XYZ file of C-alpha atoms in Angstrom:
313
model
C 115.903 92.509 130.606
C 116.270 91.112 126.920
C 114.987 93.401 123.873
C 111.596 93.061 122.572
C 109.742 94.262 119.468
C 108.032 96.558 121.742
C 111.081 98.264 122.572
C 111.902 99.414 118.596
C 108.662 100.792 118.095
C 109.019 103.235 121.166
C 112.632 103.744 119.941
C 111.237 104.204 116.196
C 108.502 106.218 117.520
C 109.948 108.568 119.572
C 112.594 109.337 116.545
C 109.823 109.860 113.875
C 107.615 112.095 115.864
C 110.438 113.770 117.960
C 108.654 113.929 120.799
C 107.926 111.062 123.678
C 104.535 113.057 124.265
C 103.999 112.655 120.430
C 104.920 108.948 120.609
C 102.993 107.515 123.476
C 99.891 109.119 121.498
C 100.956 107.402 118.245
C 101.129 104.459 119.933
C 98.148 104.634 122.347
C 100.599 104.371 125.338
C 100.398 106.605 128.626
C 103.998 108.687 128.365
C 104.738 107.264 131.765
C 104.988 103.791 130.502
C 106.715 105.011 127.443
C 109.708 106.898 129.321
C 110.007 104.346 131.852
C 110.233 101.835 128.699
C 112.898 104.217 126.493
C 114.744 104.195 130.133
C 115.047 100.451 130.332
C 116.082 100.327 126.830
C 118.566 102.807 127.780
C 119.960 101.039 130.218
C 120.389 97.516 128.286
C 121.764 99.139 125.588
C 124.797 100.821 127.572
C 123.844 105.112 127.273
C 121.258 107.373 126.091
C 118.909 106.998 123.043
C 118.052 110.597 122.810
C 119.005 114.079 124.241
C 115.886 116.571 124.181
C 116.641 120.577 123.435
C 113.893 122.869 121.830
C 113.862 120.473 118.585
C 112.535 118.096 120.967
C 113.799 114.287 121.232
C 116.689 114.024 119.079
C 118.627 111.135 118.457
C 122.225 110.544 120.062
C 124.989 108.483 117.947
C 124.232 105.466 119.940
C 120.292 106.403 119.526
C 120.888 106.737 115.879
C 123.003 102.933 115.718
C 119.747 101.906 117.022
C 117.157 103.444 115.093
C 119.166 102.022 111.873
C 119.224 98.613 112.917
C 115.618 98.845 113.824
C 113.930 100.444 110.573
C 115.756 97.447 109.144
C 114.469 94.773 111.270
C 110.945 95.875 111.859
C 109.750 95.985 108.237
C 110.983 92.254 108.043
C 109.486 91.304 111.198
C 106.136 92.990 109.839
C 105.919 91.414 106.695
C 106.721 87.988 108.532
C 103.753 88.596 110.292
C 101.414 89.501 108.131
C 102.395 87.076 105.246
C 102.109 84.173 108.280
C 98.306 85.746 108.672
C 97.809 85.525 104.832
C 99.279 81.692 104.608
C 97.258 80.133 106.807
C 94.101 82.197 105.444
C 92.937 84.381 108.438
C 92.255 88.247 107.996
C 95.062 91.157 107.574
C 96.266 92.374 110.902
C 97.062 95.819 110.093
C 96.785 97.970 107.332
C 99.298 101.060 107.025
C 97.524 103.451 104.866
C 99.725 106.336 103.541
C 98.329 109.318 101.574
C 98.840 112.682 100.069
C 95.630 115.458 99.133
C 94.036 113.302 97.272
C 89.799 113.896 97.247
C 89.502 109.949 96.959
C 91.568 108.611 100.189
C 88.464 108.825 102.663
C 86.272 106.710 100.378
C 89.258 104.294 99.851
C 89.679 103.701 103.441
C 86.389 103.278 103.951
C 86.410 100.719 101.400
C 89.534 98.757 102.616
C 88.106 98.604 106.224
C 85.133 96.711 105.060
C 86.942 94.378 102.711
C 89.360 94.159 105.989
C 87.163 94.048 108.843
C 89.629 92.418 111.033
C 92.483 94.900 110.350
C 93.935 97.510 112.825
C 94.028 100.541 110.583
C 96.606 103.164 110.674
C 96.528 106.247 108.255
C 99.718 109.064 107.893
C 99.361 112.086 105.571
C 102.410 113.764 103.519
C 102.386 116.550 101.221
C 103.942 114.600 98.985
C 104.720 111.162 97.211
C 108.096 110.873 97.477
C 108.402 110.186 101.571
C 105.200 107.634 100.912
C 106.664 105.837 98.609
C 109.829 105.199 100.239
C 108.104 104.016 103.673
C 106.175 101.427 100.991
C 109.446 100.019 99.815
C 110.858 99.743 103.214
C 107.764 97.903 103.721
C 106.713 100.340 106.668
C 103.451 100.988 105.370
C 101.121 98.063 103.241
C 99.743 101.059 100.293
C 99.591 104.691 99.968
C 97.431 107.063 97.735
C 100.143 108.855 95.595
C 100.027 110.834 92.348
C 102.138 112.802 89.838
C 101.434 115.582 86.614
C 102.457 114.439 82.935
C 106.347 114.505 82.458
C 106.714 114.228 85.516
C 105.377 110.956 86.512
C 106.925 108.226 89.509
C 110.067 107.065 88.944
C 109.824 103.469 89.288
C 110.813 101.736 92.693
C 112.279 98.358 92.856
C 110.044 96.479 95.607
C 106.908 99.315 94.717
C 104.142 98.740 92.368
C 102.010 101.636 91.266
C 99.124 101.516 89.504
C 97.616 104.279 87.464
C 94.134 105.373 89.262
C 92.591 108.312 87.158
C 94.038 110.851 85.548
C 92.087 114.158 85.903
C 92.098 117.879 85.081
C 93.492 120.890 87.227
C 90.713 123.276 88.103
C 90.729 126.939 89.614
C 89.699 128.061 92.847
C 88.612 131.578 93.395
C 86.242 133.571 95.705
C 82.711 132.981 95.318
C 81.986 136.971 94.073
C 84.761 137.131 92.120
C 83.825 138.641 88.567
C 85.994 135.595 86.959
C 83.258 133.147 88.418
C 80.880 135.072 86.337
C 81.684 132.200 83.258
C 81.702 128.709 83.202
C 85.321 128.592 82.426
C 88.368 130.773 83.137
C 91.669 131.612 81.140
C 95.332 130.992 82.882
C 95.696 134.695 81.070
C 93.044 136.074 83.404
C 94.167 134.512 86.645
C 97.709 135.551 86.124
C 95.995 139.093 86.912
C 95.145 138.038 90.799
C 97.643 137.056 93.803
C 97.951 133.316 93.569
C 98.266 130.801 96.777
C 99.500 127.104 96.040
C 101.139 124.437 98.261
C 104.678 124.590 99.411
C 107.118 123.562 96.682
C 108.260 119.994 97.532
C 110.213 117.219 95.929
C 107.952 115.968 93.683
C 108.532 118.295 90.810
C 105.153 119.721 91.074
C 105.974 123.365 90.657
C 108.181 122.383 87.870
C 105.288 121.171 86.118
C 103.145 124.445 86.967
C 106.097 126.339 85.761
C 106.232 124.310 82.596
C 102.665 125.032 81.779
C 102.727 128.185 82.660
C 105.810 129.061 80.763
C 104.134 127.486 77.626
C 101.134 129.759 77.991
C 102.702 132.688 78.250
C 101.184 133.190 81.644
C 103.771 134.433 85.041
C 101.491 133.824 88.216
C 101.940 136.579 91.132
C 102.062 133.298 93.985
C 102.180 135.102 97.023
C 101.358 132.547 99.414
C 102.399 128.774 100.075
C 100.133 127.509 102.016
C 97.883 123.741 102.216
C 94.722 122.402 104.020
C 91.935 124.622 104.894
C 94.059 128.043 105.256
C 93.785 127.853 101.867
C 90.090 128.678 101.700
C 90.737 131.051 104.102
C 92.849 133.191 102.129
C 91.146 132.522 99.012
C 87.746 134.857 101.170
C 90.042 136.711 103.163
C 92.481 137.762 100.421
C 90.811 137.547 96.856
C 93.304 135.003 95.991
C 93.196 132.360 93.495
C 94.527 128.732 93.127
C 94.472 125.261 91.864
C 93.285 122.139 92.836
C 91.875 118.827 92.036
C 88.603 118.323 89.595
C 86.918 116.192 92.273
C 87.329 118.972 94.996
C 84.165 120.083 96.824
C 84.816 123.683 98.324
C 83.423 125.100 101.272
C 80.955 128.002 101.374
C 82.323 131.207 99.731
C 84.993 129.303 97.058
C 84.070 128.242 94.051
C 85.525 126.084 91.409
C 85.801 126.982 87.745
C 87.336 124.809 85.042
C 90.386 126.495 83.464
C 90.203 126.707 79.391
C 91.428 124.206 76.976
C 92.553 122.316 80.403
C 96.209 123.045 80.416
C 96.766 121.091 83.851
C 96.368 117.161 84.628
C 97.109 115.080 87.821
C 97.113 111.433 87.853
C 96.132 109.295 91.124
C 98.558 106.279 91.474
C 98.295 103.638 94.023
C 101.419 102.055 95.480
C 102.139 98.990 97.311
C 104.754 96.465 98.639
C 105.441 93.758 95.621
C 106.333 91.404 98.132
C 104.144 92.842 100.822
C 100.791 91.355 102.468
C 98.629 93.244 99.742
C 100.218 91.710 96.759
C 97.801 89.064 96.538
C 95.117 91.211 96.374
C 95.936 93.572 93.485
C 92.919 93.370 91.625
C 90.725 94.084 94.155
C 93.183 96.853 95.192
C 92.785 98.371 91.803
C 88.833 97.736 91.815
C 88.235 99.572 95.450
C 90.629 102.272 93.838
C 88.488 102.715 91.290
C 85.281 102.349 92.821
C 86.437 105.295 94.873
C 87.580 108.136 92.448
C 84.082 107.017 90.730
C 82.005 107.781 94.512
C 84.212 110.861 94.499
C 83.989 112.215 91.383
C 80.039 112.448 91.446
C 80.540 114.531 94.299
C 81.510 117.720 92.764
C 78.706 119.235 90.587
C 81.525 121.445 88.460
C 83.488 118.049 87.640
C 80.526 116.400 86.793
C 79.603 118.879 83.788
C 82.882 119.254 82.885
C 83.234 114.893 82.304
C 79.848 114.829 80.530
C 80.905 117.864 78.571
C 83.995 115.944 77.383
C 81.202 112.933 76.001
C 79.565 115.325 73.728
C-alpha cells in the first residue's frame, strides 16, 4: 500500500481532535474505517502513530515526524487544488471558515454559501484570534472572523491579510430586574459594585485591555467567574452577575443589555485571509459580504440601534 492524501487527514485528524471517535465524526467517516485506515498507515510507515491513555490519542515520536511533514504538505496540496478550480473558472471546492464570538459570523456564512453554492463548507470556533489566524497562514483554513480592542490590535502576519470590519462599542450585560437596568445607560463605577463574569483570559491581550480601561477609570471589577457561551446567561439570572459583551448582542429572556457611559470599551471585527490563498481574488466582495453582514446584524439589537442613531444627533 502507497500513501494517499486520505491517509494525512486521518493522521491530522486524529492529532487535532485527540480522539479517533472525534475524528471519524470530523471527517464523516464510520470509526471502523478510520482505525482500520490509521492501522494500515501504521503499518507502511514502520510503528505506531499514536498511543491512547486518559488524554486520549496522543501522538508517538514517529506519530509526531508524521503529523509535521503532513501540516506542511497538506496546506500546499490544498491551495493547489483550489487555485487549479479558480484557473480554469469553475466554483470554490471548499471553504474553511474559522471564527471567534463574533454576533456577525452566522450572517457571513450564510452569505458566502450563496455567493459559493458549489463549496463544501466547513466552520471551527476558537475563543480567540490568535490560533485562527495562524491556521490562515498555514493556509489550513481559506478566512476566519477575527477581532481585537484599541492598542491592542493584530499583529501583522506575513501570508495574512486582515481587513478592518466595524469597530463597535462594549456594552453591559446584567439581569433583567436589576435596579442598574432601571436607566438607559450604566457607569463602570456602578458595576464595579456587583460580581463580574467574563471569558477566560486568553492570548489575545483582551484582559489587558479590560484592565487598561479599567485601571484608567478608577474602577477594580470583583470577576468571579470565567466562563463563555450560554453559561454566561445562566449565571448572569442565577447569580446577579454582570458582564460585557458585544453592541450587536441579542440576549435571551431575563438579560438585558445597557450601554456603559461615555463608552469606555471598543472591539473591532477584522477579517483574515490567505494572500496567496483561493479567496484572494475575491477581496472586494469579501469585504462587501463582511459588511453587508455586521449591517443585517447590527439592526438586530434594539439597544445598539438607539445607541448608533444616538451617536447621529
Amino acid at each position: 500500500m502507497e500513501l494517499e492524501v486520505r491517509h494525512l487527514r486521518v493522521v491530522c485528524a486524529i492529532a487535532e481532535t485527540g480522539s479517533l471517535t472525534r475524528a471519524a465524526a470530523a471527517l464523516r467517516m464510520a470509526q471502523p474505517g478510520l482505525t482500520a485506515q490509521l492501522q494500515r498507515v501504521e503499518r507502511v510507515l514502520g510503528g505506531p502513530l499514536f498511543t491512547r491513555d486518559r488524554r486520549g490519542a496522543v501522538p508517538t515520536a514517529l506519530g509526531n515526524l508524521v503529523l509535521s511533514r503532513a501540516r506542511a504538505v497538506l496546506p500546499a496540496l490544498d491551495d493547489l487544488k483550489l487555485a487549479a478550480t479558480l484557473s480554469s473558472g469553475e466554483s470554490l471546492a471548499v471553504l474553511r471558515i474559522g471564527t471567534v464570538n463574533a454576533g456577525f459570523a452566522g450572517a457571513l456564512i450564510s452569505r458566502l454559501r450563496t455567493t459559493f453554492p458549489e463549496a463544501d463548507f466547513t466552520t471551527r470556533a476558537q475563543s480567540c484570534a490568535t490560533p485562527l489566524i495562524e491556521l490562515v497562514a498555514e493556509g489550513r483554513l481559506e478566512v476566519a472572523v477575527v477581532g481585537d480592542c484599541p492598542g491592542y490590535e493584530i499583529a501583522p502576519r506575513p501570508g495574512v491579510t486582515l481587513l478592518p470590519v466595524h469597530t463597535e462599542p462594549i456594552f453591559a450585560l446584567l439581569p433583567a430586574d436589576h435596579p442598574l437596568t432601571e436607566n438607559s445607560e450604566v457607569d463602570l463605577q456602578d458595576l464595579a459594585a456587583i460580581e463580574w463574569t467574563l471569558p477566560p483570559d486568553d492570548d489575545d491581550r483582551v484582559w489587558e485591555y479590560y484592565t487598561e480601561v479599567f485601571g484608567q477609570a478608577g474602577v477594580e471589577p470583583r470577576i468571579a467567574h470565567q466562563v463563555e457561551g450560554v453559561l454566561v446567561f445562566d449565571l448572569i439570572r442565577s447569580l446577579r452577575v454582570a458582564s460585557l459583551c458585544q453592541a450587536t448582542c441579542v440576549p435571551p429572556d431575563g438579560v438585558v443589555v445597557r450601554p456603559i457611559s461615555r463608552t469606555p470599551l471598543w472591539y473591532r471585527h477584522v477579517l483574515a485571509w490567505n494572500t496567496h490563498g483561493p479567496l484572494a481574488a475575491h477581496a472586494d466582495t469579501l469585504a462587501e459580504l463582511a459588511h453587508d453582514s455586521y449591517e443585517e446584524t447590527a439592526t438586530r439589537s434594539p439597544t445598539y440601534g438607539e445607541w448608533r442613531r444616538a451617536q447621529l444627533r
